[in-house]
Short mmCIF file of C-alpha atoms in Angstrom, two decimals:
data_model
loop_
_atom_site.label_atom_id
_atom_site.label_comp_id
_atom_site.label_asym_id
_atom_site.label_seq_id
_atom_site.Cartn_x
_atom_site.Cartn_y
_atom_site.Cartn_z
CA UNK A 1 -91.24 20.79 -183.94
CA UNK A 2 -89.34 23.90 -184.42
CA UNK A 3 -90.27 25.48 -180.70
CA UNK A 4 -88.97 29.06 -180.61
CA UNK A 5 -87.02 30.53 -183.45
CA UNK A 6 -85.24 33.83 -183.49
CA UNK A 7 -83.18 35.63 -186.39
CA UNK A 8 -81.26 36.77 -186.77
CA UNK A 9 -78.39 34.70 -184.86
CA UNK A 10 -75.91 37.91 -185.05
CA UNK A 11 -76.26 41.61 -185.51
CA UNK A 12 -73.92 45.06 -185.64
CA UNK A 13 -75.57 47.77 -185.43
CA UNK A 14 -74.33 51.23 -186.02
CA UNK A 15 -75.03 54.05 -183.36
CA UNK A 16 -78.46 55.39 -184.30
CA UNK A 17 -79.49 52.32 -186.97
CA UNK A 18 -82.67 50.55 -186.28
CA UNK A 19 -83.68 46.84 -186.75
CA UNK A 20 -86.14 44.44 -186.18
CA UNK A 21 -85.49 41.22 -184.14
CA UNK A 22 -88.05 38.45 -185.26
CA UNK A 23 -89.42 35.67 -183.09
CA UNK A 24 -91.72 32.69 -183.86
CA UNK A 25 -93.05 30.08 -182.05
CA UNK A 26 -95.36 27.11 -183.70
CA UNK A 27 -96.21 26.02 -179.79
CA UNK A 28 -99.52 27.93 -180.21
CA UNK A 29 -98.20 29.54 -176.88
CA UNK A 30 -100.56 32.64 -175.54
CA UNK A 31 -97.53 34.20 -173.84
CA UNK A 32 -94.13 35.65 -175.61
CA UNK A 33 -91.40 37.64 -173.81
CA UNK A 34 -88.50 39.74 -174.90
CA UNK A 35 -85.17 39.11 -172.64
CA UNK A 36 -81.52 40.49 -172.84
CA UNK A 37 -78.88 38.82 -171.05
CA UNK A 38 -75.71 41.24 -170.42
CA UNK A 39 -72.44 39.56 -169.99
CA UNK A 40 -72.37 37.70 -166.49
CA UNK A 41 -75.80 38.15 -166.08
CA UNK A 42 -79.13 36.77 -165.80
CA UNK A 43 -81.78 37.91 -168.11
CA UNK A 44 -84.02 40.73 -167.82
CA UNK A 45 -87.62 41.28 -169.08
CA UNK A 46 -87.86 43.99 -171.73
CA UNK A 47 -91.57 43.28 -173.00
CA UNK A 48 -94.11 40.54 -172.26
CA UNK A 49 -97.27 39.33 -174.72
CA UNK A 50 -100.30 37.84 -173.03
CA UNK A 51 -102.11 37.22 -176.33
CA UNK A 52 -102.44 38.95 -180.39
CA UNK A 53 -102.61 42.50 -180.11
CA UNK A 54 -102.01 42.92 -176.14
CA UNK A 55 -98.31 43.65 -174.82
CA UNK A 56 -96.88 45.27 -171.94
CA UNK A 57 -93.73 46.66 -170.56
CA UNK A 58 -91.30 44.59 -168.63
CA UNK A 59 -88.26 45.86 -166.21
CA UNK A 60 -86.15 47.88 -168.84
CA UNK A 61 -88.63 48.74 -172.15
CA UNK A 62 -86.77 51.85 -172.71
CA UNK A 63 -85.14 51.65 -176.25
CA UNK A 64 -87.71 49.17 -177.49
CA UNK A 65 -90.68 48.89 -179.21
CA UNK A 66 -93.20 45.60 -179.63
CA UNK A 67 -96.12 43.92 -181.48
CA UNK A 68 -98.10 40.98 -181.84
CA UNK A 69 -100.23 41.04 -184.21
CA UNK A 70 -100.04 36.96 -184.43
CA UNK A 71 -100.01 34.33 -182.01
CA UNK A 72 -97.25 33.02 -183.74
CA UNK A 73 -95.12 36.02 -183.96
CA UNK A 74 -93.15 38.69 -181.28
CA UNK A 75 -90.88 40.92 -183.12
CA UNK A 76 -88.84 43.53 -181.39
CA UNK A 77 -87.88 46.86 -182.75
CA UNK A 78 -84.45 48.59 -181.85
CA UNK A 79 -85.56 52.34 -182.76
CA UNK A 80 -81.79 54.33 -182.90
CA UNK A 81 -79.64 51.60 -181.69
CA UNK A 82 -77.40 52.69 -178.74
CA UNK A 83 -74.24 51.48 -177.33
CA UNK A 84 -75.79 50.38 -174.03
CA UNK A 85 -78.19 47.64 -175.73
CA UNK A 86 -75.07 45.39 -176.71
CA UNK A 87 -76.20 42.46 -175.42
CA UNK A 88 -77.90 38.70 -176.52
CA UNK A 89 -81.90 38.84 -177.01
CA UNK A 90 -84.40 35.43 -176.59
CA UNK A 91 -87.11 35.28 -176.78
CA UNK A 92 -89.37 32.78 -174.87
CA UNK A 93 -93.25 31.94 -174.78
CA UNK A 94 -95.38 29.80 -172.40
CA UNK A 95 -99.29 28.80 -172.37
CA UNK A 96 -101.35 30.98 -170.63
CA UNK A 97 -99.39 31.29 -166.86
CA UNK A 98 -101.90 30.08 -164.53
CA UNK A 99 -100.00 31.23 -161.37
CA UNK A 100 -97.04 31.71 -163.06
CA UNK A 101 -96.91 27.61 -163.55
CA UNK A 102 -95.39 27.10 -166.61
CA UNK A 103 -92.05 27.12 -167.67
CA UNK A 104 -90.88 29.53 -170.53
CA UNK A 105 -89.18 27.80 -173.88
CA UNK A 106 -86.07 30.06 -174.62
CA UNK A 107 -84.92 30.53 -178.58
CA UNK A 108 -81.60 30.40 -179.09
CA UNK A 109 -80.94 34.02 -178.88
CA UNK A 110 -79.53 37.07 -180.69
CA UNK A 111 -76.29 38.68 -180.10
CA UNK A 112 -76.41 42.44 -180.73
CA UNK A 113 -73.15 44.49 -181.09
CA UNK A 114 -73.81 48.60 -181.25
CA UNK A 115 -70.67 50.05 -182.43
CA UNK B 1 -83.17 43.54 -152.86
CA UNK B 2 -81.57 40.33 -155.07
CA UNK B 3 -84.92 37.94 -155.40
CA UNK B 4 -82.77 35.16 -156.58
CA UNK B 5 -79.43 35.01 -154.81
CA UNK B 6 -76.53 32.41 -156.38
CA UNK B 7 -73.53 32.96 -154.62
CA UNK B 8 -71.20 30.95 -156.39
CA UNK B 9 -70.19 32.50 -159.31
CA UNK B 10 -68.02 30.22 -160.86
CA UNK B 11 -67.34 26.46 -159.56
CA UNK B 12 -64.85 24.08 -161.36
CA UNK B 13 -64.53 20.34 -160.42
CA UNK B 14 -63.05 17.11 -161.69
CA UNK B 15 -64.71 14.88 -163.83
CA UNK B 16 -67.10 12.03 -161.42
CA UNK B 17 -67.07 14.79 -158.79
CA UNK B 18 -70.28 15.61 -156.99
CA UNK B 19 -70.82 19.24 -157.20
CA UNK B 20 -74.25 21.36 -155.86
CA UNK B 21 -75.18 24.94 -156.81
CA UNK B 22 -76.80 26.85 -154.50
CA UNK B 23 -80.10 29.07 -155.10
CA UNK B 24 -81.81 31.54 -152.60
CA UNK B 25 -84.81 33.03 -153.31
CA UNK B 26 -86.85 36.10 -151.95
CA UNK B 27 -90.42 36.14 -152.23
CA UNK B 28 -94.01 37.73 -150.21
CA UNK B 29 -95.98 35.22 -152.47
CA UNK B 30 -97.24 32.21 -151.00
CA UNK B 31 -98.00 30.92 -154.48
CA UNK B 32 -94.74 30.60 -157.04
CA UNK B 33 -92.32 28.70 -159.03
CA UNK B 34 -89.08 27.81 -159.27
CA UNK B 35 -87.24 26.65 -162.10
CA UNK B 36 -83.33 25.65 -162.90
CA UNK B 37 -81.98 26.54 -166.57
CA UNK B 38 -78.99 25.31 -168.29
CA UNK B 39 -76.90 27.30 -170.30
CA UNK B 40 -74.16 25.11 -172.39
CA UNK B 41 -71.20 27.44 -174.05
CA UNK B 42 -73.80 26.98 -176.96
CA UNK B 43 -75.96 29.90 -175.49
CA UNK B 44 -79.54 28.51 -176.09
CA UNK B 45 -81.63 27.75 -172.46
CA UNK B 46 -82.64 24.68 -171.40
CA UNK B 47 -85.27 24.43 -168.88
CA UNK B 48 -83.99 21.55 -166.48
CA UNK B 49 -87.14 21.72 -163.53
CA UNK B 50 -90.03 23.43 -162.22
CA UNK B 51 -90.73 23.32 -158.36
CA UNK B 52 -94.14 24.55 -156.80
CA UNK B 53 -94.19 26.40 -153.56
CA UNK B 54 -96.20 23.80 -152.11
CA UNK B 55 -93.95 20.99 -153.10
CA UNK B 56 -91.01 20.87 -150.95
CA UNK B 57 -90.37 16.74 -152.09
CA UNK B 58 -87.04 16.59 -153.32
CA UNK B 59 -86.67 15.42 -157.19
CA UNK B 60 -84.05 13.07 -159.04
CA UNK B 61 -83.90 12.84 -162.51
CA UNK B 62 -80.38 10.37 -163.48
CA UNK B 63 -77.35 12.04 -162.07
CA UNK B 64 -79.25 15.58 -161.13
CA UNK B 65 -81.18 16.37 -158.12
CA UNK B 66 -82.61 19.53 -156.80
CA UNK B 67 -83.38 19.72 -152.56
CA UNK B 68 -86.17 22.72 -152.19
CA UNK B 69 -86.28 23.88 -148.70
CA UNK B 70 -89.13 26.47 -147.85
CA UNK B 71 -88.18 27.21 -144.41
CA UNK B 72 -84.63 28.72 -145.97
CA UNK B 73 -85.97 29.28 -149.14
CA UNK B 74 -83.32 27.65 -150.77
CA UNK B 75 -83.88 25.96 -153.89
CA UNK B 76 -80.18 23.73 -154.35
CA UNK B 77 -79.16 21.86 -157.60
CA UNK B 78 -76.68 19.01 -157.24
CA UNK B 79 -74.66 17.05 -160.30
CA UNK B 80 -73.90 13.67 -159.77
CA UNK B 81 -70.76 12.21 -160.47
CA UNK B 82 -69.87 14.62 -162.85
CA UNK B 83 -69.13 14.94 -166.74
CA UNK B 84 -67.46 17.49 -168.98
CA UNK B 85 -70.82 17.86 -170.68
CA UNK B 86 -72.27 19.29 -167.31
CA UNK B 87 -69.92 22.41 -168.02
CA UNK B 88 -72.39 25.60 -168.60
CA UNK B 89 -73.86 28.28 -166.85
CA UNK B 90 -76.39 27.52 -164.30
CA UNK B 91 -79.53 29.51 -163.96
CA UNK B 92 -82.13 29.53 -160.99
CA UNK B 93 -85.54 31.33 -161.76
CA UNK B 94 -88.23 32.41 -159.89
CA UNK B 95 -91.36 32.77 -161.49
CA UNK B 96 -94.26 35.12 -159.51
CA UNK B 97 -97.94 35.46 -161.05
CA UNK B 98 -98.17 39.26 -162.02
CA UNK B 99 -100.97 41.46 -163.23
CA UNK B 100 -100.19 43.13 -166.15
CA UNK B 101 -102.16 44.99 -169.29
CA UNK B 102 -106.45 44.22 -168.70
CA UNK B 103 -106.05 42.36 -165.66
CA UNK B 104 -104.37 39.03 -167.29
CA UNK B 105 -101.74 37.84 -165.36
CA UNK B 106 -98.16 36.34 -166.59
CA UNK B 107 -95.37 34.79 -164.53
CA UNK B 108 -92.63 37.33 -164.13
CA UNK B 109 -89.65 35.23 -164.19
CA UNK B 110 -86.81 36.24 -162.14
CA UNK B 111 -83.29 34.74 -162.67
CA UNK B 112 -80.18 34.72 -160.46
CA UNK B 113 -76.95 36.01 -162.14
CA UNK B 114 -75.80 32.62 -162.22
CA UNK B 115 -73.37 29.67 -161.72
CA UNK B 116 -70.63 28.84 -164.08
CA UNK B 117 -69.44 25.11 -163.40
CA UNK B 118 -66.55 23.92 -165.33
CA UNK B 119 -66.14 19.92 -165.50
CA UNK B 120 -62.59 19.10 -166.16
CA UNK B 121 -61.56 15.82 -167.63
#
């Protein structure tokens, strides 16, 4: 059982480029979530997924862009890549949070340089 | 205000030494979560326990055990005699049911900045 995959597993970016971070998850999982993690940090919600075709903003969307068209599938877009979102991406999903119950299952992240 | 407070930043101890990381957590709910997450040098996540509000029974798994105290709203992790494979970044969590998009709600996951424990041999 694969769980939560993300790729790529490294990225530089020039100023300005755009890219697509891709996340999958075979757990047939309603709920997907976009983190970063800055250096010495804990992570912080960018976007959240309750289900194909719904998502919604988390503590610091600006810069991004989602989509779920899938259950499967959570991709998140880097539109003009700037300095400030160095940092590693998971991605995580969870079945449907009853009271917040259940515990997210992390991929094994992206690190993103912008240079 | 810090939701999820841990105040050790970094912690280094000798191998078969009992160590505990400490966890504070702010809160209004009277329904949430609680979770611990290990981070080896590796980088992936690795969910360790879940705690309910209204389950304040301490847990053991093997060498680990977590003490959840409502009254200080502490949430503490302790290692076990030690082992250089403990070394990682400790994460506590606290997970609060939200509202979000069409009235569906998701558990907004909160982590502390962490705890990085070094285990030397």
């Amino acid at each position: 059982n694969a769980g939560v995959t993300q790729t790529p597993k490294f990225r530089i970016l020039k100023i300005g480029q755009s890219m697509t971070l891709q996340c999958t998850q075979d757990m047939n999982h309603n709920y997907m979530y976009w983190y970063r993690q800055d250096p010495g940090m804990g992570l912080k919600l960018i976007y959240y997924s309750v289900g194909a075709g719904i998502t919604d903003k988390g503590e610091v969307p600006n810069g991004y862009n989602v989509s779920r068209s899938t259950t499967e599938d959570f991709p998140l877009r880097l539109e003009l890549a700037a300095p400030s979102q160095t940092s590693v991406y998971f991605c995580a999903s969870s079945p449907q949070a009853l009271l917040a119950t259940y515990e997210q299952y992390f991929g094994p992240g992206t690190r993103l340089t912008v240079t | 205000a810090q939701k999820v407070t841990q105040a050790q930043t970094e912690i280094s101890v000798v191998e078969k030494e009992d160590v505990t990381l400490d966890c504070v957590y702010e809160t209004r709910d009277t329904t949430y979560y609680l979770f611990w997450y290990k981070q080896p040098p590796s980088g992936e996540l690795v969910f360790l326990i879940r705690r309910n509000s209204f389950d304040e029974q301490n847990e053991i798994s093997g060498r680990y055990s977590w003490n959840f105290q409502k009254s200080t709203s502490s949430f503490n992790f302790t290692i076990t005699a030690s082992q250089v494979v403990d070394s990682a970044v400790y994460f506590c969590a606290l997970s609060e049911a939200r509202v979000g998009w069409g009235g569906t709600s998701y558990g907004k996951l909160t982590f502390g900045q962490g705890t990085i424990l070094t285990v030397h041999p």
